[in-house]
Amino acid sequence: MAGGTDELGARLKAYEGQPASRAGTGKDPVNLPMIRHWCEAMGDTNPAYEGPDAIAPPTMLQAWTMGGLSGNTARTGAYDEMSALLDEAGCVSIVATDCEQEYLRPLRPGDELVFDTVIESVSGRKTTKLGTGYFVTTRTDIRVGGELVGVHRLRVLKYAPAGKPAKAPPRPRPVVNRDNAGFWEGVAGKRLLVQRCAGCGTLRHPWLPGCNACGSLDWDTVESSGEGTVYSYVVMHHPPFPAFDPPYAVGLIELAEGVRMVGNVVGVPYDKVRIGLPVRVEFRRYEDAEGALTLPVFRAADALDALGDRGAPGAPGGEV
Amino acid sequence: MGTALPPLEIPITRTLIVAGAIASRDYQDVHHDAELARQKGSPDIFMNILTTNGLVGRYVTDYFGPTAELRKVAIRLGAPNYPGDRMVLTGRIEELDDERGTATVRVVGANGIGNHVTGTVTLTFAEATVTVTLTDEADS
């Protein structure tokens, strides 16, 4: 989409005059239940749309041609090709801007619609409040038994949305293997599990296949209380990473049980983190483009008073 | 010039937006799924053009009565109709031919952001036809 010349626009122009759908048929004949649902939605109590001589509200014209969840089977290759070109250029969103309908005769229950759509015009590249894209105008001729009963012209803007995507960029995932899988299973269940050697009873973290003290390969786990203190820390300023918002503090936390663990220090401004700061584990759930993720972080909630900082818990603590 | 139609105020509820989308068989996610609407750069779901068209048609036939027949409805959308807003439809008869029974009405639907819709409606009544146009001046 970048650049001064509008090459895409020139390619799109070639689709003007091409059919967008050929001999499409309405999924249902004109019928009273759909008329009634329409009137309920619109709050339209016009008696012309009820009873044995009912006509369909003329403004339903397009509704009878809609593909619905099962799609529009009459669509031509030309329309799909043009849409694909726009999608590839980032113009993945669509919004209707104009609708012009002519009603040549009322539609009545039982009428079976056949429609043909042509791509009437494609604009050059336009920048709008929603984003930059192209206006595409289609004209649909609607017939019943060969008789033209209505003409429907629709103009849509197919555009690349302006602004940031709403989904958070993905955080890096922990590398889970057979040696540490038990730790991450514990985290998923909001338990902080520490490995304990079954031979000599030494606690260890991070998880390893064997004991550094006695060499035993047998182990079990103990659940940590989650209480600890900041043993050391760094404040990350650079380089930035899309999922994180620097500066933020990463702590090496010494748990009450004696092992040390790396995690975010939260609930305190990054520049108020100090060695010896008391913290307590908290399990945070993150939602991002790749799904949900639970991570242990360390909250310094009690420390705020000790530091004379009356800031709200959860205020700018950095996160990893 | 021309007679003004009494205004019609329509609360833009989430229910109206979704009911209108489904009644018009429009399953585009931006008309029922707020999360996906936000991903596409919209602050919330918004009313589809088919519903706006239906409301404009209803506004004009409410005034002219059940014998009126819509001949043409041409609308342009501006400010989207988001949930929690309200839209006030106003209209002014621009042309009226009693002998032929035709009228042209200009219609404007304004919400809290601006003009959601401007348009022109042409209709016939009894033996003849009327055109209603929705304009910015309709409420003046």
mmCIF file of N, CA, C and O in Angstrom, chain B residues 106-108 115 118 134-140:
data_model
loop_
_atom_site.group_PDB
_atom_site.id
_atom_site.type_symbol
_atom_site.label_atom_id
_atom_site.label_comp_id
_atom_site.label_asym_id
_atom_site.label_seq_id
_atom_site.Cartn_x
_atom_site.Cartn_y
_atom_site.Cartn_z
ATOM 1 N N ARG B 106 -36.431 13.850 1.875
ATOM 2 C CA ARG B 106 -35.009 13.833 2.225
ATOM 3 C C ARG B 106 -34.918 13.510 3.720
ATOM 4 O O ARG B 106 -35.638 14.085 4.527
ATOM 5 N N VAL B 107 -34.094 12.567 4.080
ATOM 6 C CA VAL B 107 -34.049 12.075 5.458
ATOM 7 C C VAL B 107 -32.630 12.181 6.012
ATOM 8 O O VAL B 107 -31.651 11.962 5.295
ATOM 9 N N VAL B 108 -32.540 12.540 7.309
ATOM 10 C CA VAL B 108 -31.258 12.537 8.017
ATOM 11 C C VAL B 108 -31.431 11.779 9.320
ATOM 12 O O VAL B 108 -32.438 11.954 10.017
ATOM 13 N N ASN B 115 -23.906 12.782 11.712
ATOM 14 C CA ASN B 115 -24.967 12.219 10.886
ATOM 15 C C ASN B 115 -24.627 10.774 10.532
ATOM 16 O O ASN B 115 -23.657 10.515 9.836
ATOM 17 N N THR B 118 -27.660 9.936 5.639
ATOM 18 C CA THR B 118 -28.402 10.933 4.867
ATOM 19 C C THR B 118 -28.927 10.202 3.641
ATOM 20 O O THR B 118 -28.254 9.312 3.116
ATOM 21 N N LEU B 134 -33.484 12.722 2.820
ATOM 22 C CA LEU B 134 -32.915 12.994 4.125
ATOM 23 C C LEU B 134 -31.790 13.989 3.930
ATOM 24 O O LEU B 134 -30.836 13.718 3.230
ATOM 25 N N THR B 135 -31.905 15.178 4.548
ATOM 26 C CA THR B 135 -30.852 16.174 4.367
ATOM 27 C C THR B 135 -30.407 16.723 5.690
ATOM 28 O O THR B 135 -31.056 16.546 6.698
ATOM 29 N N ASP B 136 -29.294 17.437 5.625
ATOM 30 C CA ASP B 136 -28.790 18.117 6.816
ATOM 31 C C ASP B 136 -29.750 19.213 7.263
ATOM 32 O O ASP B 136 -29.774 19.596 8.418
ATOM 33 N N GLU B 137 -30.492 19.717 6.305
ATOM 34 C CA GLU B 137 -31.404 20.836 6.636
ATOM 35 C C GLU B 137 -32.750 20.342 7.136
ATOM 36 O O GLU B 137 -33.609 21.112 7.498
ATOM 37 N N ALA B 138 -32.917 19.033 7.171
ATOM 38 C CA ALA B 138 -34.248 18.498 7.433
ATOM 39 C C ALA B 138 -34.797 18.915 8.761
ATOM 40 O O ALA B 138 -36.001 19.035 8.950
ATOM 41 N N ASP B 139 -33.899 19.155 9.744
ATOM 42 C CA ASP B 139 -34.409 19.496 11.080
ATOM 43 C C ASP B 139 -34.408 20.997 11.324
ATOM 44 O O ASP B 139 -34.636 21.452 12.414
ATOM 45 N N SER B 140 -34.109 21.784 10.285
ATOM 46 C CA SER B 140 -34.047 23.233 10.485
ATOM 47 C C SER B 140 -35.423 23.848 10.375
ATOM 48 O O SER B 140 -36.346 23.239 9.875
#
